[in-house]
CSV table of C-alpha atoms in Angstrom, one decimal:
chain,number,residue,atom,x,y,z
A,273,UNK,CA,20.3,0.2,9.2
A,274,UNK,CA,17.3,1.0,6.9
A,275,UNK,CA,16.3,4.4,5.9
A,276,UNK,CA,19.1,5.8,6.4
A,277,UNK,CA,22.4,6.2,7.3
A,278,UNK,CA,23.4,6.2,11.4
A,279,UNK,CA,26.2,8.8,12.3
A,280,UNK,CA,27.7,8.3,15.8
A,281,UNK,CA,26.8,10.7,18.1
A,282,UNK,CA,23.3,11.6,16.2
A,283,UNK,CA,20.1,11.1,18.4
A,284,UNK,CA,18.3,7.7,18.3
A,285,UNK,CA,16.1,7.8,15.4
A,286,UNK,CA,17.4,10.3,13.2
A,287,UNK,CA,17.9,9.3,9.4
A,288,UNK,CA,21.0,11.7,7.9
A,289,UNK,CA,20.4,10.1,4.9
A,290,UNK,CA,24.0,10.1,3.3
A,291,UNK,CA,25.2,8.4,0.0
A,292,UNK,CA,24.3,4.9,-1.3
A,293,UNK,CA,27.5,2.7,-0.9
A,294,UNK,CA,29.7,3.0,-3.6
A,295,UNK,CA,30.2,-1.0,-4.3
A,296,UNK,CA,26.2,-1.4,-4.7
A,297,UNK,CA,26.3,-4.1,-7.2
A,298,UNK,CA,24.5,-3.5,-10.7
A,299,UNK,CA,22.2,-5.7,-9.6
A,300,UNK,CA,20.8,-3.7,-7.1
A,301,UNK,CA,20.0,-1.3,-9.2
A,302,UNK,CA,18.2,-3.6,-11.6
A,303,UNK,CA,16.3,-5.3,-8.9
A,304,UNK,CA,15.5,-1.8,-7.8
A,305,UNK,CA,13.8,-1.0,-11.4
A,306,UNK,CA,11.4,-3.7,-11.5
A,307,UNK,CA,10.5,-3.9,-8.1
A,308,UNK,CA,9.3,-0.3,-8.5
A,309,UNK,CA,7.7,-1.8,-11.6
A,310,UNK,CA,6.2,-4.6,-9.1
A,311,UNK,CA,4.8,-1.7,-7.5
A,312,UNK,CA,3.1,-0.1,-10.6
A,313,UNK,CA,1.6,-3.8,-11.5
A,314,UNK,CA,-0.1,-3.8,-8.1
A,315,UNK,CA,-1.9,-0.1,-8.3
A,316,UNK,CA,-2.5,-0.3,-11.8
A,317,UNK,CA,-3.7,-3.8,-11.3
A,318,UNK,CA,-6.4,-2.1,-8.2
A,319,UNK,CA,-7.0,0.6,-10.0
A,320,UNK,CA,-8.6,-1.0,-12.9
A,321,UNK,CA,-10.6,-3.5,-11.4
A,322,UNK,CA,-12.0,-1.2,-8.8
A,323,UNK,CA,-12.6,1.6,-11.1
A,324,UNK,CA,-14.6,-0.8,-13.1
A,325,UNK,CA,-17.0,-1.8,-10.7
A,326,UNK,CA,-19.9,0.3,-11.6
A,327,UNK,CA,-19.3,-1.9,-15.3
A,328,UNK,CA,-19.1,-5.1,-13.3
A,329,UNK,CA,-22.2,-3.9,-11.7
A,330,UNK,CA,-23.9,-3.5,-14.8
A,331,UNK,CA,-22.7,-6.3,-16.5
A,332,UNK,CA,-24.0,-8.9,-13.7
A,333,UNK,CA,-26.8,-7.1,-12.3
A,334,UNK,CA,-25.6,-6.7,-9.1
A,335,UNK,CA,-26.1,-4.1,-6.5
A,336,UNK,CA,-23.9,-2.1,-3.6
A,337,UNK,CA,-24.4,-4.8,-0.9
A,338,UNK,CA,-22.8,-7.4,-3.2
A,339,UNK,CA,-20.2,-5.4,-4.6
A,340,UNK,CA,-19.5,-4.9,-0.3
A,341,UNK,CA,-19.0,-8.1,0.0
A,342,UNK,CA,-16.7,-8.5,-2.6
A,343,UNK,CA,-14.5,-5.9,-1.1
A,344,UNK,CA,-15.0,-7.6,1.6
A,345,UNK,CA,-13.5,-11.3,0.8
A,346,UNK,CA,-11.2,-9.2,-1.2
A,347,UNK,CA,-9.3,-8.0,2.3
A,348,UNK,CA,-10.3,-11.3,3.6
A,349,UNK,CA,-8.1,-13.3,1.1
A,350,UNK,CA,-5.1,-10.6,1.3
A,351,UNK,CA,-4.8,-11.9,4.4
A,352,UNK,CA,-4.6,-15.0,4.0
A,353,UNK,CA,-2.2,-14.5,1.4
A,354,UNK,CA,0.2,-12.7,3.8
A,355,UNK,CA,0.3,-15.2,5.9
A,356,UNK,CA,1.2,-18.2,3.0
A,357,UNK,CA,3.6,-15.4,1.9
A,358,UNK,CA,5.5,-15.4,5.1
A,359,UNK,CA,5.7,-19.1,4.7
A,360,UNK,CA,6.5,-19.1,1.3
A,361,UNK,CA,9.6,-16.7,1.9
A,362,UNK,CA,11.4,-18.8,4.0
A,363,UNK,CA,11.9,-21.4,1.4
A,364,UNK,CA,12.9,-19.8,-2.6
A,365,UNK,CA,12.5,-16.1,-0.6
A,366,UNK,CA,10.8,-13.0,-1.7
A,367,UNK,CA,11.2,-12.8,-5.0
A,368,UNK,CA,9.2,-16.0,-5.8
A,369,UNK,CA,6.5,-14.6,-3.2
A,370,UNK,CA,6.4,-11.5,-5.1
A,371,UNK,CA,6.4,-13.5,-8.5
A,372,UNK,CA,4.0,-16.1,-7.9
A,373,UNK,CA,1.2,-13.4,-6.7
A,374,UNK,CA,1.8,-11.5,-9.7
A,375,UNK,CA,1.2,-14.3,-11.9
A,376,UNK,CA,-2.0,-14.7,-9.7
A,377,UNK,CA,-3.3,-11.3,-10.0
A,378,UNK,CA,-2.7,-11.8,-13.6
A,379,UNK,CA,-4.7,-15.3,-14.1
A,380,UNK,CA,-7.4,-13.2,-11.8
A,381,UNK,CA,-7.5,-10.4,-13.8
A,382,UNK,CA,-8.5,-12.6,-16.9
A,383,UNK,CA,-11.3,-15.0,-14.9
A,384,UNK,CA,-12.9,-11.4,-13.7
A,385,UNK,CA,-12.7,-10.1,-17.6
A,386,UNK,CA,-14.3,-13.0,-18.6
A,387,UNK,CA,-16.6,-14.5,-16.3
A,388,UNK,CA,-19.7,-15.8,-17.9
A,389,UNK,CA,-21.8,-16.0,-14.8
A,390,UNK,CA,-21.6,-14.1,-11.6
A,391,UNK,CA,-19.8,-17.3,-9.5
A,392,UNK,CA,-17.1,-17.4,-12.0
A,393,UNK,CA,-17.1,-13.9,-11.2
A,394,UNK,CA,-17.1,-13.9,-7.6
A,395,UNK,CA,-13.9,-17.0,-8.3
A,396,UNK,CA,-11.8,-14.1,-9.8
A,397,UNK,CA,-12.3,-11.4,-7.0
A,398,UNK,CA,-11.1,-14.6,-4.7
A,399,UNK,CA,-8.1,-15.2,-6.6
A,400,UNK,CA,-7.3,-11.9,-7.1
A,401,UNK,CA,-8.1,-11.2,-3.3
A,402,UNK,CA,-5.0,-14.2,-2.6
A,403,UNK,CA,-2.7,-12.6,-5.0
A,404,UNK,CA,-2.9,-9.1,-3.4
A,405,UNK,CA,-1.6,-10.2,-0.1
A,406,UNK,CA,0.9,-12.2,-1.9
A,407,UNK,CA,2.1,-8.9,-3.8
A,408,UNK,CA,1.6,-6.1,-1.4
A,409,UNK,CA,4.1,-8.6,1.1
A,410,UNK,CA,6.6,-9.6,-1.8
A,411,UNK,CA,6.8,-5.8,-2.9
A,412,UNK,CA,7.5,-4.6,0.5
A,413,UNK,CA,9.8,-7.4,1.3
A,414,UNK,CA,11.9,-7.0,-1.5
A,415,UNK,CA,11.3,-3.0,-1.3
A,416,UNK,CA,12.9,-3.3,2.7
A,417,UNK,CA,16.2,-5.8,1.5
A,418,UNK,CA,17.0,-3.2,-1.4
A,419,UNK,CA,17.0,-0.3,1.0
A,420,UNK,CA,19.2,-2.1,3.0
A,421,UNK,CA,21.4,-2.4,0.4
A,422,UNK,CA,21.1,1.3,-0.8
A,423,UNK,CA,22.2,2.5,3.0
A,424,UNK,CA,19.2,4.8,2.4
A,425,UNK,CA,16.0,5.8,2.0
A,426,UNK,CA,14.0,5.2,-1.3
A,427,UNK,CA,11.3,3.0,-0.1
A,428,UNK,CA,8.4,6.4,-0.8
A,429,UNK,CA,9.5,6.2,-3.9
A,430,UNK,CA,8.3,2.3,-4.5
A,431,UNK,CA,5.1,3.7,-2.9
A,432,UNK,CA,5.1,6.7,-5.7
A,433,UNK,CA,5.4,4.1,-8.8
A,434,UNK,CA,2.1,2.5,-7.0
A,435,UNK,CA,0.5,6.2,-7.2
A,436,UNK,CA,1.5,6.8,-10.8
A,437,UNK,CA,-0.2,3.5,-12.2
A,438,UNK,CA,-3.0,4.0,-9.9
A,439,UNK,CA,-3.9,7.3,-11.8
A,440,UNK,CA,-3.2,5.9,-14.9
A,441,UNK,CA,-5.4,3.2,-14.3
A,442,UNK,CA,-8.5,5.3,-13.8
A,443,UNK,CA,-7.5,7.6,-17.2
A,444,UNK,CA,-7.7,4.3,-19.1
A,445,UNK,CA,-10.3,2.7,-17.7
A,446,UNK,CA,-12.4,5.9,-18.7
A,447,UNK,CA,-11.0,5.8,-21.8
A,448,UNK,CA,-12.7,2.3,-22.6
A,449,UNK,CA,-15.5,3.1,-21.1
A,450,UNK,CA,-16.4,6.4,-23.3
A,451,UNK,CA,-15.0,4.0,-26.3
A,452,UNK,CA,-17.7,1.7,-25.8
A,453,UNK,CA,-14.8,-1.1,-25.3
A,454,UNK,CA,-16.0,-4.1,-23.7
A,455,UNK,CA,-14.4,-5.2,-20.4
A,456,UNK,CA,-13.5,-8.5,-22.3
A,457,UNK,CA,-11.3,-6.8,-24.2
A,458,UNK,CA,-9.9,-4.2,-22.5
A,459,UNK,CA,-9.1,-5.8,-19.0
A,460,UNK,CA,-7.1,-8.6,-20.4
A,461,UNK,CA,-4.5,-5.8,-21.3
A,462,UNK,CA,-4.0,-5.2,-17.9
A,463,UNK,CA,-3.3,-8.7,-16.9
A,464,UNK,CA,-0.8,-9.2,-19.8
A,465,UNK,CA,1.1,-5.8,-18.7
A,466,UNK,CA,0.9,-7.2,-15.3
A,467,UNK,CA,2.1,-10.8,-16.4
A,468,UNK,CA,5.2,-9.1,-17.9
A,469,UNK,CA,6.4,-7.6,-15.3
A,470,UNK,CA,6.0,-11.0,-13.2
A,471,UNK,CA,8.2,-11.8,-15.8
A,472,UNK,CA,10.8,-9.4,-15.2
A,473,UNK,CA,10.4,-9.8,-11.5
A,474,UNK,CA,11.4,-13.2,-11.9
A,475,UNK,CA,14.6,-12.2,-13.7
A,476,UNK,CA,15.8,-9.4,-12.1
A,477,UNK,CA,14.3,-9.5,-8.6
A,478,UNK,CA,16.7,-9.0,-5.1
A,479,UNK,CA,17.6,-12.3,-4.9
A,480,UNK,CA,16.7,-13.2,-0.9
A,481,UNK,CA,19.8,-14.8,0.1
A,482,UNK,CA,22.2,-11.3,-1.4
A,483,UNK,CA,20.3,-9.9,1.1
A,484,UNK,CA,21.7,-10.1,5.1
A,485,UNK,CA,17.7,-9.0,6.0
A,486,UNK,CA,16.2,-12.3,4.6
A,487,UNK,CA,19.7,-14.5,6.2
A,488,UNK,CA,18.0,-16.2,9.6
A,489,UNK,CA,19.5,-16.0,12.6
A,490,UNK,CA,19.9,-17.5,15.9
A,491,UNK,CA,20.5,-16.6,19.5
A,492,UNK,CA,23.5,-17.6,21.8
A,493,UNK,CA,21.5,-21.2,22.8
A,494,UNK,CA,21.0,-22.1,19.2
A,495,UNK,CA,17.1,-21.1,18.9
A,496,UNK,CA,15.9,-18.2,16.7
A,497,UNK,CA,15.5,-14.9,18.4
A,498,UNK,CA,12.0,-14.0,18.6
A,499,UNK,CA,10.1,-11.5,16.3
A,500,UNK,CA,9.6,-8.0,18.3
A,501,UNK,CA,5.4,-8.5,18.8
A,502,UNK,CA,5.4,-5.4,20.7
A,503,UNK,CA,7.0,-3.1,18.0
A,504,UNK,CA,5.4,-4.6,15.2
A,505,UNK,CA,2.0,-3.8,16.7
A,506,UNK,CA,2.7,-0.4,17.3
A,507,UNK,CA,3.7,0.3,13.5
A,508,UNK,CA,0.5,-1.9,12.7
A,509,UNK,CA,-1.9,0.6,14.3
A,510,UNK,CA,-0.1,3.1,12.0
A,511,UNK,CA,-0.7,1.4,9.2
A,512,UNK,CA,-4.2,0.1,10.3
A,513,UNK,CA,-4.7,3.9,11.0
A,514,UNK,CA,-3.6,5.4,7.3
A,515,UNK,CA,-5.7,2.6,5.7
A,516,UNK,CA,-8.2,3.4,7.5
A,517,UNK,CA,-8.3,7.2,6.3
A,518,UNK,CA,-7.4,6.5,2.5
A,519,UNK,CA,-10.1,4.2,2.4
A,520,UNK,CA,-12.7,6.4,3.6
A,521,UNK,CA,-11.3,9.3,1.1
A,522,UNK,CA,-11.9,6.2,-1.4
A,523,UNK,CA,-15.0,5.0,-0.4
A,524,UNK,CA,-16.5,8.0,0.9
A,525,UNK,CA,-15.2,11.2,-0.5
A,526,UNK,CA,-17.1,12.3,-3.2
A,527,UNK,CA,-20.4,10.9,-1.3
A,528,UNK,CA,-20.0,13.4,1.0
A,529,UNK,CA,-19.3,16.3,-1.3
A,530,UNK,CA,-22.6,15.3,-3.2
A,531,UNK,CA,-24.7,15.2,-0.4
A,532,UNK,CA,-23.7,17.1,2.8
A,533,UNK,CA,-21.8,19.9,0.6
A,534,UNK,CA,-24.1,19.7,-1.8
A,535,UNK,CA,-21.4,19.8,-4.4
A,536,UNK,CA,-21.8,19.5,-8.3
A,537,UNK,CA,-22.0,15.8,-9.9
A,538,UNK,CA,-18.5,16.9,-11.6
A,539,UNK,CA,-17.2,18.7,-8.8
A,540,UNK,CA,-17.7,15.7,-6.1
A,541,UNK,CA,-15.1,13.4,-7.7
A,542,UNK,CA,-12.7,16.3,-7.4
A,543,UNK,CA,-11.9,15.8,-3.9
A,544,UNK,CA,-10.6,11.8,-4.2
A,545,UNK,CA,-8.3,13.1,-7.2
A,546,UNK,CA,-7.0,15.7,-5.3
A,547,UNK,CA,-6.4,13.3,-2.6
A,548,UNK,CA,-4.3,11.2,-5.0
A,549,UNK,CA,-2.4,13.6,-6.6
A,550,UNK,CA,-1.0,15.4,-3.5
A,551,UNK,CA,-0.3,11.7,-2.4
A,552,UNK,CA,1.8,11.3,-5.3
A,553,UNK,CA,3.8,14.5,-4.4
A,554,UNK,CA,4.4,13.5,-0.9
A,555,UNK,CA,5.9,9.8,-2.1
A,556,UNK,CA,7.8,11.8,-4.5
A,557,UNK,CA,9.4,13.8,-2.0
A,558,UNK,CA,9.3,11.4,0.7
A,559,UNK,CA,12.7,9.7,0.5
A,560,UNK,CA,14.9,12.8,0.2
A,561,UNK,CA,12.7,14.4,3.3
A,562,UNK,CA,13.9,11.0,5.2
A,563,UNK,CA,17.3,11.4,4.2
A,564,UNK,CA,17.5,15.4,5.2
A,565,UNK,CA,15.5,14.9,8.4
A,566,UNK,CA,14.3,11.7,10.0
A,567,UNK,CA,11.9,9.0,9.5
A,568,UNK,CA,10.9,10.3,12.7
A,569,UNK,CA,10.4,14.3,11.9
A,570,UNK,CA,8.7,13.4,8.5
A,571,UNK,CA,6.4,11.1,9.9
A,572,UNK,CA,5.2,13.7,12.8
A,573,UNK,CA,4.8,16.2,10.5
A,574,UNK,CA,2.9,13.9,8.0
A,575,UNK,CA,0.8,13.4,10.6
A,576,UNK,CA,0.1,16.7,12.1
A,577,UNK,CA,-0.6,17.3,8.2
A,578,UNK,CA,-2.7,14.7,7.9
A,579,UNK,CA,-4.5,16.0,10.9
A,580,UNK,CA,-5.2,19.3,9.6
A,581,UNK,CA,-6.6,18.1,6.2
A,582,UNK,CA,-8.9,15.8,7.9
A,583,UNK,CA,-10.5,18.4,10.5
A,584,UNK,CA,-10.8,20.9,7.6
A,585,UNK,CA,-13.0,18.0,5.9
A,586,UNK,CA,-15.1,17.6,8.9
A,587,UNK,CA,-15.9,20.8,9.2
A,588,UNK,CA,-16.2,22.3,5.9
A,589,UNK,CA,-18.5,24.9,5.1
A,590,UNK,CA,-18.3,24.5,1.2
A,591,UNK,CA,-16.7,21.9,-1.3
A,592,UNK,CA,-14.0,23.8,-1.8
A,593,UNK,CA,-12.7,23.8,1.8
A,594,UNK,CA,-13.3,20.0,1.4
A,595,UNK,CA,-11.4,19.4,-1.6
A,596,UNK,CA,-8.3,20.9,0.1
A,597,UNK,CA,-8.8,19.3,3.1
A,598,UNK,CA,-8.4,16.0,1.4
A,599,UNK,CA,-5.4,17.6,-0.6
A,600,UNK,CA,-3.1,17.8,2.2
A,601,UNK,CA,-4.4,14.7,3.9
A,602,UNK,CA,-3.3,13.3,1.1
A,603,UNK,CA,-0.1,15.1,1.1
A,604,UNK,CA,0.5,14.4,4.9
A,605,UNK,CA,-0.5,11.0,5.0
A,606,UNK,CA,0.6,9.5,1.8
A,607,UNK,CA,5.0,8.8,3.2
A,608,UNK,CA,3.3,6.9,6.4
A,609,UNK,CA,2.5,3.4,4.9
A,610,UNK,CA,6.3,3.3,3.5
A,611,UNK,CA,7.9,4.7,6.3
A,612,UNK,CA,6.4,2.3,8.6
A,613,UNK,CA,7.5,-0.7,6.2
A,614,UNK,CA,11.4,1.1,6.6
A,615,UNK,CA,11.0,1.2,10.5
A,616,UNK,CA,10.2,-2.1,10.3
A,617,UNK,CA,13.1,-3.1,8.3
A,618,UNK,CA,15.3,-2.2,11.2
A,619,UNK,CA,13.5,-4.5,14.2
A,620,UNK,CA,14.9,-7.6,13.6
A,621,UNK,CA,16.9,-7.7,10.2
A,622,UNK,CA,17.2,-11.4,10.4
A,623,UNK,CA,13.5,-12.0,10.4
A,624,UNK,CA,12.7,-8.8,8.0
A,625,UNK,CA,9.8,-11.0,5.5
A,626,UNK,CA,8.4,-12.5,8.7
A,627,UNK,CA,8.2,-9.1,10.2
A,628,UNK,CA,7.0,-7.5,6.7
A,629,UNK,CA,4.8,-9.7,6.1
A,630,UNK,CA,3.2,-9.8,10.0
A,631,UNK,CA,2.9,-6.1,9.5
A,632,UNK,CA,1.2,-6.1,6.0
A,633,UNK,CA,-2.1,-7.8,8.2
A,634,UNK,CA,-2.6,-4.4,9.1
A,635,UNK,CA,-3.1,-3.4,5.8
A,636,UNK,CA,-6.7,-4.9,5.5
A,637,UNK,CA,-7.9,-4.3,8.7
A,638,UNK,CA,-7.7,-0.5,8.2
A,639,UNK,CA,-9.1,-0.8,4.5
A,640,UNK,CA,-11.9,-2.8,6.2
A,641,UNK,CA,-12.7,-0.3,9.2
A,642,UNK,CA,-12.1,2.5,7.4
A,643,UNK,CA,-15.0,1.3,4.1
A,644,UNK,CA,-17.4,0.1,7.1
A,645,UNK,CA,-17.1,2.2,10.1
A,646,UNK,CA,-16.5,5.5,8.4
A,647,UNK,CA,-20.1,4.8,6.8
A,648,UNK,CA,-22.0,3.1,9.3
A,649,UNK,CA,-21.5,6.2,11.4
A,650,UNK,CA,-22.5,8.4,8.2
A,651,UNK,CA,-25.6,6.4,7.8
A,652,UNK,CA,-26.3,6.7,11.8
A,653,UNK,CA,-25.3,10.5,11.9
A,654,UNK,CA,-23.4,12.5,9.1
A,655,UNK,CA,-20.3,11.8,7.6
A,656,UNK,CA,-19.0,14.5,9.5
A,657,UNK,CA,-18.8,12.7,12.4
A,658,UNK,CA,-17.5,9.9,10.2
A,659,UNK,CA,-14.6,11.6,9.4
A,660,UNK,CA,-13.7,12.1,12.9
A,661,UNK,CA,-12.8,8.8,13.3
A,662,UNK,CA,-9.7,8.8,10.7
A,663,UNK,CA,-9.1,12.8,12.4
A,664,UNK,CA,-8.7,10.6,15.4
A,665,UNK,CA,-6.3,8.2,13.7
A,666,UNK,CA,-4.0,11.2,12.4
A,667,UNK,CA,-3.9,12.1,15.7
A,668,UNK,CA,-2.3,8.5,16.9
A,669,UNK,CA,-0.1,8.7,13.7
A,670,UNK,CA,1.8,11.7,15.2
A,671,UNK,CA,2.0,10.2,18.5
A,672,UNK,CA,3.5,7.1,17.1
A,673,UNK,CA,6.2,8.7,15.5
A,674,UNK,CA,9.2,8.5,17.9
A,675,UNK,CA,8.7,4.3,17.4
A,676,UNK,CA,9.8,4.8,13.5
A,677,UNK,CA,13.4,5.3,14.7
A,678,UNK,CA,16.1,2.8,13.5
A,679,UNK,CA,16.6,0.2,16.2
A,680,UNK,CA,16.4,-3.6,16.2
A,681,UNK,CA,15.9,-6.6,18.9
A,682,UNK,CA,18.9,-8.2,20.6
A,683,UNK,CA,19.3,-11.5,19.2
């Protein structure tokens, strides 16, 4: 089973953890390296490009409502490439899934850098959109086989590597941009880095059929068992629920520390970087958490966590208070996107990319509801009351937690 390993005689749904299996193949371990570096490709990949909007802004003369809509067809073409993903995977597997959207991002990286007109533009964000779904299933479904192989949990720390580029992708995009370094030049490095480890992917990558999650199966009468619907939704609304919060602490954060707390123009930004730090912390930590007590404890207590940061938000009196609110909703929150991709490793093993990649969907609704609702209630009230809809969400988080025990379908 994923996540962890099952003693007989423990409760259902408790992770002991235990050692990796002492014949994992070298392999493994490789494959386990530059998936994590698959991982880094995709945040620092994000984090540049959406870090360098207000450039992208200037550069084309475009305002907020555009760069919304971009966002927008951004999430709408993630999903669409989860779904060729799934397809793709059942042919060469996940590692050419996770390999052909990296060389996409790449290619869209360098049609965004050097768009001479806004539709060429607008082309890049498309690609780029396609290519995310592509890598956010490919990582995850090659993140779920190696686990399996491990015997234990280390899929948080996949979701750390993400957190690491992601910050380093906002120190160097303000580093060109205080340089005076044009976009032209400077993004291009991205998608080279990027194109590399593609690169790597492509050579060291979990091969799909070493691994018994990506071997199909049938049932007793010769047909293919079914995928668990029920059980994958219920881990969806988890992860449609934590997308929903980081993107508000994305989108909104610092908005409301400017204007309802009437925080500092360098102070606001404080709260999102505290929010991603303390996420960082709680993927580092995550796996061995998993391994001591549960996918099912940590994930209640992330939640409950989560909750607490997120209700100090909504009703702080000062900036302060807010900034570390959105520090431990950050460190609450930040193990539940993994741990749900681990519970879902353990479904229905011989459909694991189908299942991965059904549950990545998820992803962009919550980026989507979170970046819209979360403000159209703002703009209709305060964000106060916006930020009672992600509270809400925490809230479900914790109730969902017994569903991220081990188990899978009967075939």
């Amino acid at each position: 089973m994923s996540g962890g390993t099952s003693v007989p005689g423990a409760p259902a749904g408790l992770d002991l953890g235990g050692a990796a299996p002492t014949a994992l193949p070298v392999a493994a371990r490789a494959a386990r390296v530059v998936v994590a570096l698959a991982f880094g490709a995709q945040g620092l990949a994000y984090g540049a490009l959406i870090t360098s909007l207000p450039g992208f802004k200037d550069r084309f003369g475009i305002g907020d409502d555009v760069v919304t809509l971009v966002v927008l067809g951004v999430c709408l073409m993630a999903a669409v490439g989860t779904v060729v993903s799934e397809r793709q995977a059942r042919g060469p597997g996940s590692r050419a899934v996770l390999v052909s959207g990296l060389a996409g991002i790449a290619l869209a990286i360098l049609v965004v850098a050097l768009a001479p007109s806004l539709p060429v533009f607008l082309v890049g964000f498309a690609l780029y959109g396609f290519g995310l779904g592509q890598v956010d299933a490919g990582t995850n479904m090659q993140a779920v086989a190696l686990q399996r192989a491990y015997g234990r949990s280390i899929l948080t720390g996949f979701y750390a590597a993400w957190s690491i580029a992601g910050i380093l992708a906002t120190v160097y995009v303000g580093q060109y941009v205080s340089r005076d370094v044009p976009q032209q030049v400077a993004l291009p490095v991205v998608a080279v880095l990027v194109a590399v480890i593609g690169f790597l992917v492509l050579r060291r990558g979990w091969r799909a059929h070493d691994a018994p999650l990506d071997a199909p199966a049938e049932s007793g009468d010769g047909r293919r068992s079914p995928l668990p619907w029920g059980a994958i939704t219920v881990l969806g609304v988890a992860v449609a629920a934590y997308f929903v919060v980081d993107s508000a602490a994305a989108t909104w954060s610092t908005i409301y520390l400017g204007d309802v707390l009437a925080a500092a123009d360098d102070v606001a930004p404080l709260g999102y970087g505290a929010y991603l730090a303390t996420t960082l912390v709680s993927r580092l930590a995550g796996d061995l958490a998993v391994r001591r007590w549960g996918r099912v404890a940590v994930v209640r207590t992330a939640g409950l966590v989560g909750a607490l940061g997120l209700l100090a938000v909504a009703l702080a009196p000062n900036a302060a208070v807010a900034i570390g609110g959105l520090a431990l909703t950050g460190l609450g929150l930040g193990v539940v996107v993994p741990l749900c991709f681990a519970a879902a490793g353990s479904l229905a093993p011989e459909h694991a990319d189908a299942v991965v990649a059904r549950l990545n969907g998820f992803n962009y609704l919550g980026a989507v509801l979170g970046g819209v609702f979360v403000g159209a209630i703002g703009v209709g009230s305060t964000l106060r009351i916006g930020y009672a809809v992600p509270l809400v969400l925490a809230v479900v988080v914790v109730l969902l937690a017994p569903r991220f025990a081990n188990r899978r379908t009967a075939a």
